[in-house]
Structure formats: C-alpha cells, structure tokens
Short mmCIF file of C-alpha atoms and ligand atoms in Angstrom, two decimals:
data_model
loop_
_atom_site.label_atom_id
_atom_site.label_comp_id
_atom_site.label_asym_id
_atom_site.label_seq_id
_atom_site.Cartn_x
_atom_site.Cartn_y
_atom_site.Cartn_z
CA UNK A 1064 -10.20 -23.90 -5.76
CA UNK A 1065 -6.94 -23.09 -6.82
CA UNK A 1066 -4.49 -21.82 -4.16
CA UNK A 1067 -1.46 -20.22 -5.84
CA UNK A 1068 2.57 -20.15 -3.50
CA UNK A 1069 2.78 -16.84 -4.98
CA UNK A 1070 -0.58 -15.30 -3.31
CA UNK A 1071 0.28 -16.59 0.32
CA UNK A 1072 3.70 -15.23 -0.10
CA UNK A 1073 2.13 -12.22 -1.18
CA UNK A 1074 0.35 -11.60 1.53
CA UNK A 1075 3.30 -12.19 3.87
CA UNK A 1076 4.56 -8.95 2.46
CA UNK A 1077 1.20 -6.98 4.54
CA UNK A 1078 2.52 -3.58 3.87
CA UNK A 1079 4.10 -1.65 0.99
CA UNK A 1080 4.48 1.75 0.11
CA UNK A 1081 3.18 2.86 -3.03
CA UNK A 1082 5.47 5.76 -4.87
CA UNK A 1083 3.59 8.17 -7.43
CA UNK A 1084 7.09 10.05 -8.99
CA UNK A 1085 6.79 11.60 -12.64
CA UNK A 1086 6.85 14.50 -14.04
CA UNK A 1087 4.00 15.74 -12.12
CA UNK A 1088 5.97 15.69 -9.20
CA UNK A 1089 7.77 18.48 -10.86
CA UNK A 1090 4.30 20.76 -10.78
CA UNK A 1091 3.82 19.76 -7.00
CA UNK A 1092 -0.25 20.00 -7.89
CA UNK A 1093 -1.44 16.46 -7.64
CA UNK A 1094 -1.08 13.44 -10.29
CA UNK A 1095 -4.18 14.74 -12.36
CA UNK A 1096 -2.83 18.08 -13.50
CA UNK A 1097 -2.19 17.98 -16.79
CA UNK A 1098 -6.06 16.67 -17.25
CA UNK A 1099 -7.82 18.83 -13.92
CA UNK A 1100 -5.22 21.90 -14.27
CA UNK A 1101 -6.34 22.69 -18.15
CA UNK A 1102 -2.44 22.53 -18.62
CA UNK A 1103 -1.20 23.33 -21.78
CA UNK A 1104 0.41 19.96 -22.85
CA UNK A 1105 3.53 21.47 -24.14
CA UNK A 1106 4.13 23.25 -20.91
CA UNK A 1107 3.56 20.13 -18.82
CA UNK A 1108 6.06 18.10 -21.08
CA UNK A 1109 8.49 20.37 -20.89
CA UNK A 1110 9.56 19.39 -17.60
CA UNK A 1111 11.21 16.55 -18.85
CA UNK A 1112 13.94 19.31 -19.53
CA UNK A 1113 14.36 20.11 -15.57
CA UNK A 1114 12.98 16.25 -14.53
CA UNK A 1115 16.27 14.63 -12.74
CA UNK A 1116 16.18 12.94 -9.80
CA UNK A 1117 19.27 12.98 -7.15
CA UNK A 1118 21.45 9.87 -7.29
CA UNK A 1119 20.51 8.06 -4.64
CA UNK A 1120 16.15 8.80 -4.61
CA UNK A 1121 15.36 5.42 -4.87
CA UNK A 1122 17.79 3.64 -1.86
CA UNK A 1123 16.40 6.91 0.29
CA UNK A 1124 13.03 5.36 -0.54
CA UNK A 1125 14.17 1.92 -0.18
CA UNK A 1126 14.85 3.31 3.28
CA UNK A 1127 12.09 4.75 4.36
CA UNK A 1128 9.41 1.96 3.10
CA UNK A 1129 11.94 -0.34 5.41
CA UNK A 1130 11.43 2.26 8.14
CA UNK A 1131 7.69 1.92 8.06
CA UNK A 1132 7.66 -1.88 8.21
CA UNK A 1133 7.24 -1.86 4.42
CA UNK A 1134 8.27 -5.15 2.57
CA UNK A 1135 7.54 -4.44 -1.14
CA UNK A 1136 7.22 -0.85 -3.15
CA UNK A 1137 4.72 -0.11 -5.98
CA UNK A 1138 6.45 2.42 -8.21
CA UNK A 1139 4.23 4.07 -11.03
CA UNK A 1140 6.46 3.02 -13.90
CA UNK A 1141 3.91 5.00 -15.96
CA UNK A 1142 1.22 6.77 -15.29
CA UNK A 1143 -1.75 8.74 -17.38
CA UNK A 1144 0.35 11.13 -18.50
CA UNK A 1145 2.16 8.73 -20.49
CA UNK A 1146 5.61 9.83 -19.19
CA UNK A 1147 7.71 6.70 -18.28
CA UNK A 1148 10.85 5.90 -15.56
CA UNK A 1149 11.58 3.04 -17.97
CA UNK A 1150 13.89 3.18 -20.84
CA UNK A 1151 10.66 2.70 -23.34
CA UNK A 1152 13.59 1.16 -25.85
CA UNK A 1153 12.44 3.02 -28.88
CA UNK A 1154 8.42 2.69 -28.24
CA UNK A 1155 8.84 6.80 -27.69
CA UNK A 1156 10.59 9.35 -26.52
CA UNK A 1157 9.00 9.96 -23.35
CA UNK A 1158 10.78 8.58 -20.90
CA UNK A 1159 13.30 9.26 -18.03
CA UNK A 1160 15.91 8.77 -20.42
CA UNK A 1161 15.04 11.63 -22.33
CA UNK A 1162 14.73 13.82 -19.81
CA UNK A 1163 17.40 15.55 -18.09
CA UNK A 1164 17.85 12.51 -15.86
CA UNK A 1165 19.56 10.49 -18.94
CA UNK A 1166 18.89 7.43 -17.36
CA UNK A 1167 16.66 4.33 -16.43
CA UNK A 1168 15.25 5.27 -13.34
CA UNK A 1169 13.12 1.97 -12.84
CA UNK A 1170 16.82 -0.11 -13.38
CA UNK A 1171 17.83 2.45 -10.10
CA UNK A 1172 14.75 1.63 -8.30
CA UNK A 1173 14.97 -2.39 -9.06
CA UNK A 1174 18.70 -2.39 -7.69
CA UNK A 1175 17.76 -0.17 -4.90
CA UNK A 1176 15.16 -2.14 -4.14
CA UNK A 1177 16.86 -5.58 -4.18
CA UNK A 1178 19.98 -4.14 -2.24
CA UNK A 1179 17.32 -3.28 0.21
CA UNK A 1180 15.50 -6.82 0.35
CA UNK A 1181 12.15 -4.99 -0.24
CA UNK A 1182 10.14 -6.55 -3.24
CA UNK A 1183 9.92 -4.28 -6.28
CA UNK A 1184 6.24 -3.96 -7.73
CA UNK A 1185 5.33 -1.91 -10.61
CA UNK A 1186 2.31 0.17 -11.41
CA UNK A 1187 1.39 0.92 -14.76
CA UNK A 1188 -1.02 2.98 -16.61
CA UNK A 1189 -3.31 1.93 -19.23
CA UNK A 1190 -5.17 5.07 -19.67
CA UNK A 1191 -3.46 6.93 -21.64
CA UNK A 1192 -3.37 10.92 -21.91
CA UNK A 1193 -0.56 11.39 -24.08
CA UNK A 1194 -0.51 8.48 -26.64
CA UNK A 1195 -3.16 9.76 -29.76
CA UNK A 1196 -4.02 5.90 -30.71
CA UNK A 1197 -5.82 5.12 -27.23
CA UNK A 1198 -8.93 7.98 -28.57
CA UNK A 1199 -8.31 7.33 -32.03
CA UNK A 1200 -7.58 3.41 -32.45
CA UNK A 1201 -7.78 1.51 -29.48
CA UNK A 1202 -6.41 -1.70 -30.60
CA UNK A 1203 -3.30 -0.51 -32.24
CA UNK A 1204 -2.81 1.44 -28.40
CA UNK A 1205 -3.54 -2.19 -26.71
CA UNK A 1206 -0.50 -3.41 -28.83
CA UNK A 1207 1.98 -0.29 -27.48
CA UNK A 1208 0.57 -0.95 -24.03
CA UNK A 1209 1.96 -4.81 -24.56
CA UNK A 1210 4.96 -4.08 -25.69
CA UNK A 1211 5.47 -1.25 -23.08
CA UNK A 1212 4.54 -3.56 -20.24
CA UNK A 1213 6.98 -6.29 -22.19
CA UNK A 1214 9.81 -4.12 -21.46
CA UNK A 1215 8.87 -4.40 -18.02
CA UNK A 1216 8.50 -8.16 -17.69
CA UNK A 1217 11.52 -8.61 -19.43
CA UNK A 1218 14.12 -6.19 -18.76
CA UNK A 1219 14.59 -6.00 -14.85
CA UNK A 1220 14.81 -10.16 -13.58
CA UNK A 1221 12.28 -11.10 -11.39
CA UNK A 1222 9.41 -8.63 -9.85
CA UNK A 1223 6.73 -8.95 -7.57
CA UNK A 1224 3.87 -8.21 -9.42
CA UNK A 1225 2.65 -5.41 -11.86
CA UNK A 1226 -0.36 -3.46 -10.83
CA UNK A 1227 -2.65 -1.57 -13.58
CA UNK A 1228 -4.85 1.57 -13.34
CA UNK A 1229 -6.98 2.82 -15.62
CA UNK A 1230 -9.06 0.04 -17.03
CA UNK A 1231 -12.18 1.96 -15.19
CA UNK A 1232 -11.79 4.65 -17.70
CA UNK A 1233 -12.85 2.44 -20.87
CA UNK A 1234 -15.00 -0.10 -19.43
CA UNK A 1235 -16.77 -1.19 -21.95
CA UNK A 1236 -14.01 -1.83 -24.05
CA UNK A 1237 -12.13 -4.77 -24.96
CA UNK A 1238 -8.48 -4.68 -23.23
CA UNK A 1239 -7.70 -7.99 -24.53
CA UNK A 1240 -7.14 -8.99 -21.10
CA UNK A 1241 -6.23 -12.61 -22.26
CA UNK A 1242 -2.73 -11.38 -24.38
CA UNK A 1243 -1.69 -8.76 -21.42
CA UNK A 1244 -1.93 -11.11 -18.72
CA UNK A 1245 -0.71 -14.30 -21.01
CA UNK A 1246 2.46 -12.13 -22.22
CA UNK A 1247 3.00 -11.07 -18.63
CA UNK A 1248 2.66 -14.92 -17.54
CA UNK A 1249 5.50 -16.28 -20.09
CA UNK A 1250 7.94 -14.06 -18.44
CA UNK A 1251 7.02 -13.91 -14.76
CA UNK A 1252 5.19 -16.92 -13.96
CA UNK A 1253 5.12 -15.76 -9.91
CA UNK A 1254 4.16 -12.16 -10.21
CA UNK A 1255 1.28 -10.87 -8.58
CA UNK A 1256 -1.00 -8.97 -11.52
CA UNK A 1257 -3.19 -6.64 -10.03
CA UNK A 1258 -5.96 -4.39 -11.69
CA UNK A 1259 -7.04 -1.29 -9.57
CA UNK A 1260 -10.89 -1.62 -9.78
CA UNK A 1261 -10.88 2.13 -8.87
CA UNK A 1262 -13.51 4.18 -5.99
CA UNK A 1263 -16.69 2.85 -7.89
CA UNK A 1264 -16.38 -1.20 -7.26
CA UNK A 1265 -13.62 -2.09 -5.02
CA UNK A 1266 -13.52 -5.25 -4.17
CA UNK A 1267 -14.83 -6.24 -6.99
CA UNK A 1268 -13.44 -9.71 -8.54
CA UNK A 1269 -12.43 -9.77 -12.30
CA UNK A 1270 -10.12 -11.44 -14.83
CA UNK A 1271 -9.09 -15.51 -13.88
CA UNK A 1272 -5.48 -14.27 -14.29
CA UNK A 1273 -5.45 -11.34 -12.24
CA UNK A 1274 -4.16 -12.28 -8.10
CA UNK A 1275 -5.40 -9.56 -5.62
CA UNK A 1276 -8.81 -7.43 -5.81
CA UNK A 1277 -8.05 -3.49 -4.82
CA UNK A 1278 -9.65 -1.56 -2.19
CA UNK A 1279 -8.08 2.02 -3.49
CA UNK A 1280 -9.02 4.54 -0.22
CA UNK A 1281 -12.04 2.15 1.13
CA UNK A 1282 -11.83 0.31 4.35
CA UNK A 1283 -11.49 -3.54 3.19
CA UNK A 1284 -14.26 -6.32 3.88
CA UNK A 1285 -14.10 -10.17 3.56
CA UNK A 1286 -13.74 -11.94 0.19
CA UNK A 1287 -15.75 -14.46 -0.58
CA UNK A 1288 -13.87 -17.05 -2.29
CA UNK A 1289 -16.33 -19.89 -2.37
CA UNK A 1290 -17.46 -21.32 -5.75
CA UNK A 1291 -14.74 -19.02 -6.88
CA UNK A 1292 -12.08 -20.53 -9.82
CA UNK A 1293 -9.11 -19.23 -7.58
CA UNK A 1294 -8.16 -17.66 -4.42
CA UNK A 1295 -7.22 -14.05 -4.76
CA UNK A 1296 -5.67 -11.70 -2.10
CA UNK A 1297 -6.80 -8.08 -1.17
CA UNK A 1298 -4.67 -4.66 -0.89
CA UNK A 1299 -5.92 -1.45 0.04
CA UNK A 1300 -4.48 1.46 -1.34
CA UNK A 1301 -4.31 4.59 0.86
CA UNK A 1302 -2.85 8.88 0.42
CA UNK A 1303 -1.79 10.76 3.72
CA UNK A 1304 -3.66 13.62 1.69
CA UNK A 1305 -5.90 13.97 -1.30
CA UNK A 1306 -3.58 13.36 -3.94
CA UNK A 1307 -1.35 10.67 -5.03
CA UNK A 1308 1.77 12.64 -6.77
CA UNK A 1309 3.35 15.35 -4.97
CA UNK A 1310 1.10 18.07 -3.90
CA UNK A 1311 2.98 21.33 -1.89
CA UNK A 1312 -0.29 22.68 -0.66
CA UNK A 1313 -2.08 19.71 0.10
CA UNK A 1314 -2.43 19.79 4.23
CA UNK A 1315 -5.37 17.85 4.73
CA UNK A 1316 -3.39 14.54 5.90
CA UNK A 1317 -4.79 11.84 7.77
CA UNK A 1318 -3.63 11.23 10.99
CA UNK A 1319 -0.83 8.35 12.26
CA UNK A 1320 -3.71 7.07 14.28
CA UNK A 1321 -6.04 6.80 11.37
CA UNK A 1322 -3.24 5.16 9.45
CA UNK A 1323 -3.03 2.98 12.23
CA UNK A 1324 -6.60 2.40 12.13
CA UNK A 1325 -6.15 1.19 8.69
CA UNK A 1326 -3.27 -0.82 8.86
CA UNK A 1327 -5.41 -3.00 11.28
CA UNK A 1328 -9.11 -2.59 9.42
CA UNK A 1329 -6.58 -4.53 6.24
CA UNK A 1330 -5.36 -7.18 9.03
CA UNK A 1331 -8.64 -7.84 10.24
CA UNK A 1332 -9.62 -9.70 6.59
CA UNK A 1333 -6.21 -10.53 5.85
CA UNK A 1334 -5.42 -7.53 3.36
CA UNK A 1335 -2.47 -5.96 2.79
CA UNK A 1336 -2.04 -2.34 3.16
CA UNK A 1337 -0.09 -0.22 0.86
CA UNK A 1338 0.96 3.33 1.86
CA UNK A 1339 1.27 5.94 -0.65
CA UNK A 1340 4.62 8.81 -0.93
CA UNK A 1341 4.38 11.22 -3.34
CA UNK A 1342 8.02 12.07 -3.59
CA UNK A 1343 8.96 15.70 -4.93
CA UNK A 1344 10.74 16.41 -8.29
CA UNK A 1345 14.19 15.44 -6.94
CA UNK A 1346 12.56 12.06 -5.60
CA UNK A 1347 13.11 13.13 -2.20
CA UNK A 1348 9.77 12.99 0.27
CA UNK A 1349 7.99 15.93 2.23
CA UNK A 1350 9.59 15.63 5.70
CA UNK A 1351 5.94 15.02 6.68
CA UNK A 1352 5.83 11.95 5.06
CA UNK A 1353 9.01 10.97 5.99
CA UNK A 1354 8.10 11.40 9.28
CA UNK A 1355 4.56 9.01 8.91
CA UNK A 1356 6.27 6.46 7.57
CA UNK A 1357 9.26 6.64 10.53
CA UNK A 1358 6.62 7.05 13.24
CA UNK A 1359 4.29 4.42 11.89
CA UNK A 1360 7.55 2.12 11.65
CA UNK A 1361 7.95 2.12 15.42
CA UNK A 1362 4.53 0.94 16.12
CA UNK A 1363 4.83 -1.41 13.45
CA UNK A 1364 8.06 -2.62 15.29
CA UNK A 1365 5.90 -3.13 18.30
CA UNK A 1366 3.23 -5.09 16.75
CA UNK A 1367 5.32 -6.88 14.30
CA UNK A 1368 4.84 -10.22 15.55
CA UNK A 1369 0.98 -9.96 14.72
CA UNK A 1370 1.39 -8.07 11.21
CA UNK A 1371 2.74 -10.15 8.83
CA UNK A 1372 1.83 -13.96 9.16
CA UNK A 1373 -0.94 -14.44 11.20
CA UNK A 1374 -4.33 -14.47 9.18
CA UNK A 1375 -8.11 -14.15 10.29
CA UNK A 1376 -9.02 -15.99 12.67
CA UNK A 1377 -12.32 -16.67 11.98
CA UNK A 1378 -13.68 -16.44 15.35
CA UNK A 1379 -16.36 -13.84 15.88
CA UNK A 1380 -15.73 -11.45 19.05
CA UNK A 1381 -18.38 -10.12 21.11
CA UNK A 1382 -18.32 -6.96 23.37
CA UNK A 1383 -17.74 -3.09 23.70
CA UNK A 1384 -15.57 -3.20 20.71
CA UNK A 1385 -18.31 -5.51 18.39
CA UNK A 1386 -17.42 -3.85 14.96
CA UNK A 1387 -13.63 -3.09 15.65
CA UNK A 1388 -11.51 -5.80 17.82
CA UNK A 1389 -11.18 -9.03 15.96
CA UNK A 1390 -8.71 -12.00 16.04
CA UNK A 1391 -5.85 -13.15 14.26
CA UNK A 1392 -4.01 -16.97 14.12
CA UNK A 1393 -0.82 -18.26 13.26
CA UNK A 1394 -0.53 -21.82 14.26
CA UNK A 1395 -1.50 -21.78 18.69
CA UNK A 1396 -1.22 -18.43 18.91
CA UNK A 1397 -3.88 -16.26 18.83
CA UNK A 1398 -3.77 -12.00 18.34
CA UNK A 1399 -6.90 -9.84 19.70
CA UNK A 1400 -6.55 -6.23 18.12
CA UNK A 1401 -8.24 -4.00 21.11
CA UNK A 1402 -9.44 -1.04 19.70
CA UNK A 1403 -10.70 1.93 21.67
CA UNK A 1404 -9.18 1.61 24.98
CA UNK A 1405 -8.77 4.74 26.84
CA UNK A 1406 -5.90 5.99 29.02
CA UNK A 1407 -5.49 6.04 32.53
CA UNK A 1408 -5.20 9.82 33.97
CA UNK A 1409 -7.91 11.96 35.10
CA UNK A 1410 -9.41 15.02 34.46
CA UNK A 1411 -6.46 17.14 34.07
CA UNK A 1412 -5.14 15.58 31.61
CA UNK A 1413 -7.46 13.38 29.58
CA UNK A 1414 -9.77 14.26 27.79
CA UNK A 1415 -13.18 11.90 28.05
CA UNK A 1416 -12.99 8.95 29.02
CA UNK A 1417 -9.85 7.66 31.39
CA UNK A 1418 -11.83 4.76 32.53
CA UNK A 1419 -10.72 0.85 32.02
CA UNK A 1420 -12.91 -0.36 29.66
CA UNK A 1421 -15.16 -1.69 31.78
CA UNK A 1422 -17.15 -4.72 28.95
CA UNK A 1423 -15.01 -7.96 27.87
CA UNK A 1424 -13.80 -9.12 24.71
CA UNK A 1425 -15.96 -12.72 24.96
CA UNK A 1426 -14.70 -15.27 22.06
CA UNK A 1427 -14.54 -18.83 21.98
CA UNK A 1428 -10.52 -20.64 21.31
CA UNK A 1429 -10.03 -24.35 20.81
CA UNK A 1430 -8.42 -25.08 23.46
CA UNK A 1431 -6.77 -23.61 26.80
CA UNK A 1432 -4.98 -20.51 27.53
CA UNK A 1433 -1.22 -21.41 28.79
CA UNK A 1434 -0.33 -17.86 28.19
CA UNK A 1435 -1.66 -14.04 27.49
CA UNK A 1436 0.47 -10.87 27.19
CA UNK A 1437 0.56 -7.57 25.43
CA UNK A 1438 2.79 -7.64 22.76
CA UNK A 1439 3.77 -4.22 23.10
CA UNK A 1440 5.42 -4.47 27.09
CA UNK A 1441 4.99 -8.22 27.60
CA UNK A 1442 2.75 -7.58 30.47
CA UNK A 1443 0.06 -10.00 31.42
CA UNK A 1444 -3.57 -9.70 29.90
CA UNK A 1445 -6.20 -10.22 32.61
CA UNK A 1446 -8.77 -13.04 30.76
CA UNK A 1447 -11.28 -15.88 32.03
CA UNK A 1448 -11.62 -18.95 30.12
CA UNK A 1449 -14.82 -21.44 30.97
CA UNK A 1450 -14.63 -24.46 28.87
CA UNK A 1451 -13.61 -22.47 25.22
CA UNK A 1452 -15.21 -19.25 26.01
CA UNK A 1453 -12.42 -16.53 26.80
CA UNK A 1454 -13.30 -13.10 28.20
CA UNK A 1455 -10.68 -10.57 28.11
CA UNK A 1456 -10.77 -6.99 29.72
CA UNK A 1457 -8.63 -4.46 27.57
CA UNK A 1458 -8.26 -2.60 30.50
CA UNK A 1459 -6.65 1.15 30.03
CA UNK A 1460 -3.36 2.38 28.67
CA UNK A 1461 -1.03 3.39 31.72
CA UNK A 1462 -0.83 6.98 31.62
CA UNK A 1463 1.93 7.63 29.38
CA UNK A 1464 1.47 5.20 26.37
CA UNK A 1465 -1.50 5.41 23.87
CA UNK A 1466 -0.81 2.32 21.03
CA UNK A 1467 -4.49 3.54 19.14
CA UNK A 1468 -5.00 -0.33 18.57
CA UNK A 1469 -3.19 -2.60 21.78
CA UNK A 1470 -2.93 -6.33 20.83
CA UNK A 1471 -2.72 -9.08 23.12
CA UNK A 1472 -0.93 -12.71 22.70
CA UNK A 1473 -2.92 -15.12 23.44
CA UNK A 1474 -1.33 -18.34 23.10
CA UNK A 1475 -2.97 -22.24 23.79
CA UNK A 1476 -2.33 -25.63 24.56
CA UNK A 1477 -1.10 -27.19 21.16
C1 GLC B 859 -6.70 6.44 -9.21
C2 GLC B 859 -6.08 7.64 -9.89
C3 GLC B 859 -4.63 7.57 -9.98
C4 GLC B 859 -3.90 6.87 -8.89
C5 GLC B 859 -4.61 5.63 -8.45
C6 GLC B 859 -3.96 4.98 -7.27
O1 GLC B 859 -6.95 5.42 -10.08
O2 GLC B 859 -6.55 7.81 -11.20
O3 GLC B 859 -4.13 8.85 -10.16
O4 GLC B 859 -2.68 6.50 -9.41
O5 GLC B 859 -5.93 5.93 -8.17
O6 GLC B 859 -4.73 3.99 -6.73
#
C-alpha cells in the first residue's frame, strides 16, 4: 500500500476551521438561498454591489481558527452560486474583484493565513448554479471548472489541499476526474485533494488520486485500508447550526460539549475534525461563534498533548464506557479519552449522578506502567496493572471542573 508524507502530515493538522463567506453571507439566510429561497437571480447577484469585506477579515479569522487549536482553514473559494473570492482572471466577471471589494480576497486570506502559520486549504464548487454550460453542455463546463481550479493551483504558492463539493449532484456523470486531479498534481504535487462524498455515503472511498474520505455532519468510523491501492485520511466536517454560510436566525447550535464530543469521536479513528464559521457580509463572525471557537480553544489547550500526534491505538477497551473511551499512542505513551464521568457534589447541586464511576477502564498495554496522570491537572490516575492488563477508575470530576471528555497519560517502560 502506498503511504504518502503528505497524508501523515495531514493528519498532524487534526483540526481546521472551515469558512463558508460569499455573497450569501450578505443575505444572512443560509448557503442554499439563491436555490431554497426561490431568489430572483438578479437580486441575489446584486450584492456583489454592497459585497466588501473589512481589511483585515481574514487575519481576524486567522485568529480565531488559532484560538480554537485550529492548524489549517478551508475557505470556499467558490461555491454553488458560482460567485468567486478569486480573481477568476478573465474566466468571468463574478468574482470578488468585481464586486465592491475590488480585490482578491483569496490572495488576503493566503497571506493571512501564512503570516498566521495556519495551512491554507481551499474548497471549491463543482456544481454550478450560475454557469449555463454545467445544464446545457457539461463538458465544455468541466473545461471552465479546470481552468478555474488552475488559477487556484497556480496563482497563490503552495496550499494544503483543495477540497470539492458537489460531485453528488451529477453522479452519474463523467467529471473527468483523471484531468482535474492530474492538472492539480503538476502544480501541487503535496496537496491534499479531497472530494466531499456528501450526507448519503460518507466515508465512502473514491478516485486513486483523491487523499482523505469526508464524513460531512456524521460521527466518523474506522477505514479500512487493507487491499486498498493507497492509504487515505478521514475529516469530518461539522456546523454549530443548520447552515453552513451565515444564517442571523439560525439558533439551533450545538453545544461546546457536543463539539467536544466530536472533536474526540474524530480522534478516536484518527480523523481530523474541521469546524465550520459562517462569517457575516463584512467577514467578521457572530460573537457566538467567536466565542465556540475561543472556549473550545482552552480545552483544546488542555488536551493538546493528546490531539494532534498520537493515533489509534488499536487496543480495544472494556468497561462502563464500552462504545465511548478508547486509546490513543504516540511512541510509550499511551492517551485513554474517559468519557462520561460525573462530578463530585451532591444533591444540591448536581444533577444525577455525582458518583465516581464506580466500573474500570480494563485494556491490555505492552509493557509496564512507570507513570499515569491527567493531562488536564497532572494529578495521578488511580490504575492496576497484572501482567499487561491495566484497569483504570475514571473516578469523578472534583466539584468545580467538568472537562466533558478527561484524558489520562499513561506512559510505559520503553
Ligand atoms: C453540502 C452543501 C454545501 C456545503 C457542504 C459542506 O455539500 O451543499 O452547502 O458547502 O455541504 O460540507
């Protein structure tokens, strides 16, 4: 099987935030409302007229992604609508700099990004609302969507990886996979290319080219490389609410704890996780969001050490928390996420459960236990080891402190 630098180092990166900014933003109804809103086209377009971002929208991004723990940002370059941040060099007119913005707002978002040392990734379409030739001739589209993504590969030095959406809308079509990824290949050799395999088959494995399979809003599980060409990494995609642009009366956002939830159901098969903003017309976020991503950021700095390197263990764990607690490695060192563990108190304050969990963790390590602490305070983690078998009581949170997922450090003899 073929194991590619790029990959691993991609999934070093573990979480990004995903940014859906375009003229929808300038609606504030959702990414989908020029097709679900019945908009009259002419009306929608016509906010390139107001569409202008403030100077510095993409380092304030840059900022928060870095807040939240965030090493790489997936900017929709262009979405359905067919509006683009890119200068589309002549390909059309409908593109940041056209609008009242007058400028390139993916060369602002590169810079930003690389002052920043976070990774830029682009998104881009390939359905098409705007552009007549994806209804009416599809191959003469496939050879604007080249030479759109072209621009893309060649105009802004190195990127991370570009990630498409759309492909689920024509699938029985011919894309011509071979020339998009090939083209994208002869100018970025080491970018990641990505194809969103939408709600209906995530997971799902597809083009020899393409580097990561998507889990958009679905809770990952394992890959199964074997008898597989290549190894390929895995990303879920996740909204705070139900839409991916800007939506002003969207308010039914998850919760830091389920985001929390998530960050570790992608860590437990070695996925990355990548957080969607939907910033407003000026490119500045929702305080809201702001505030997730600042809030998740400080138990990210907690947990750090376990986040980013170490990998699945493989090493099942039995117990209370069968389905949830699993375990991570990174050379002797060994990560137990502890899901579920309630908080010390009592009745007139907790609610439920304030109980240490009174069942083990029971796993087997390969070799003996010098060490065991909680990452988050350092304390020590009460375990038993007999021979390889290791059973480790979570115990409660102190009142005080609730972490949603507590991970211990379990480190043995080399
Ligand atoms: C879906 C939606 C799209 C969004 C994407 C993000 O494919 O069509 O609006 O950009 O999910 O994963």
């Amino acid at each position: 099987m073929i194991v590619k630098q790029y990959i691993k180092d991609f999934e070093k990166l573990g979480l990004g935030m995903f940014v859906h900014f375009g003229l929808y933003s300038d609606i504030g109804k959702g990414e989908w409302i020029l097709h679900h809103g019945k908009m009259e086209p002419k009306e929608y377009y016509s906010r390139m007229q107001t569409f202008n971002p403030v100077p510095d929208w993409a380092q304030r991004l840059v900022a928060t992604a870095k807040a939240g723990g965030c090493k790489y940002i997936t900017l929709t370059t262009r979405h359905h609508d067919g509006f683009s941040l890119y200068d589309t060099c002549g390909l059309n007119d409908l593109d940041a700099v056209h609008a009242a913005a007058g400028r390139d707002l993916v060369r602002e978002f590169v810079d930003a990004c690389r002052a920043g040392g976070v990774v830029p990734f682009f998104y881009h379409t390939l359905l098409d609302w705007y552009m007549p030739s994806y209804k009416e001739n599809f191959k003469e589209y496939l050879v604007y969507l080249r030479k759109s993504v072209e621009l893309l590969c060649k105009n802004y030095g190195k990127i991370g990886g570009i990630w498409f959406d759309g492909m689920w809308h024509k699938p029985e079509e011919d894309w011509e996979e071979d020339a998009l990824y090939g083209m994208i290949r002869s100018y970025q050799p080491e970018a990641m290319i990505i194809n969103n395999t939408g709600l209906s088959a995530r997971g799902a494995l597809g083009h020899i080219e393409l580097d990561s399979v998507t889990f958009e809003r679905g809770k990952p599980t394992p890959i199964n490389c074997e008898g597989a060409p290549k190894y390929v990494a895995s990303e879920m995609c996740q909204v705070f609410g139900t839409h991916w642009g800007y939506a002003e009366r969207d308010f039914l956002y998850k919760s830091l704890a389920e985001i929390i939830e998530d960050v570790c159901s992608c860590k437990k098969y070695g996925a990355n996780y990548l957080l969607n903003v939907g910033p407003r017309a000026d490119g500045t976020l929702r305080p809201l969001d702001a505030a997730m991503f600042e809030t998740l950021g400080e138990w990210v700095e907690i947990q750090k050490e376990a986040l980013y390197l170490p990998r699945p263990a493989g090493i099942p764990v039995e117990g209370v928390g069968e389905e949830r607690d699993f375990l991570l490695v990174n050379g002797n060192t060994y990560y137990l996420f502890c899901h579920r563990i309630s908080m010390r108190g009592d009745g007139n304050v907790v609610v439920g459960n304030c109980c240490d969990r009174d069942s083990a963790d029971v796993f087997s390590l390969p070799g003996k236990v010098i060490s065991a602490t909680w990452l988050d305070d350092g304390s020590e983690v009460t375990l038993q080891q007999h021979e390889n078998e290791v059973a480790l009581k979570p115990g409660a949170y102190r009142y005080g402190t609730n972490l949603v997922v507590r991970v211990a450090k379990i480190v043995i003899e080399p």
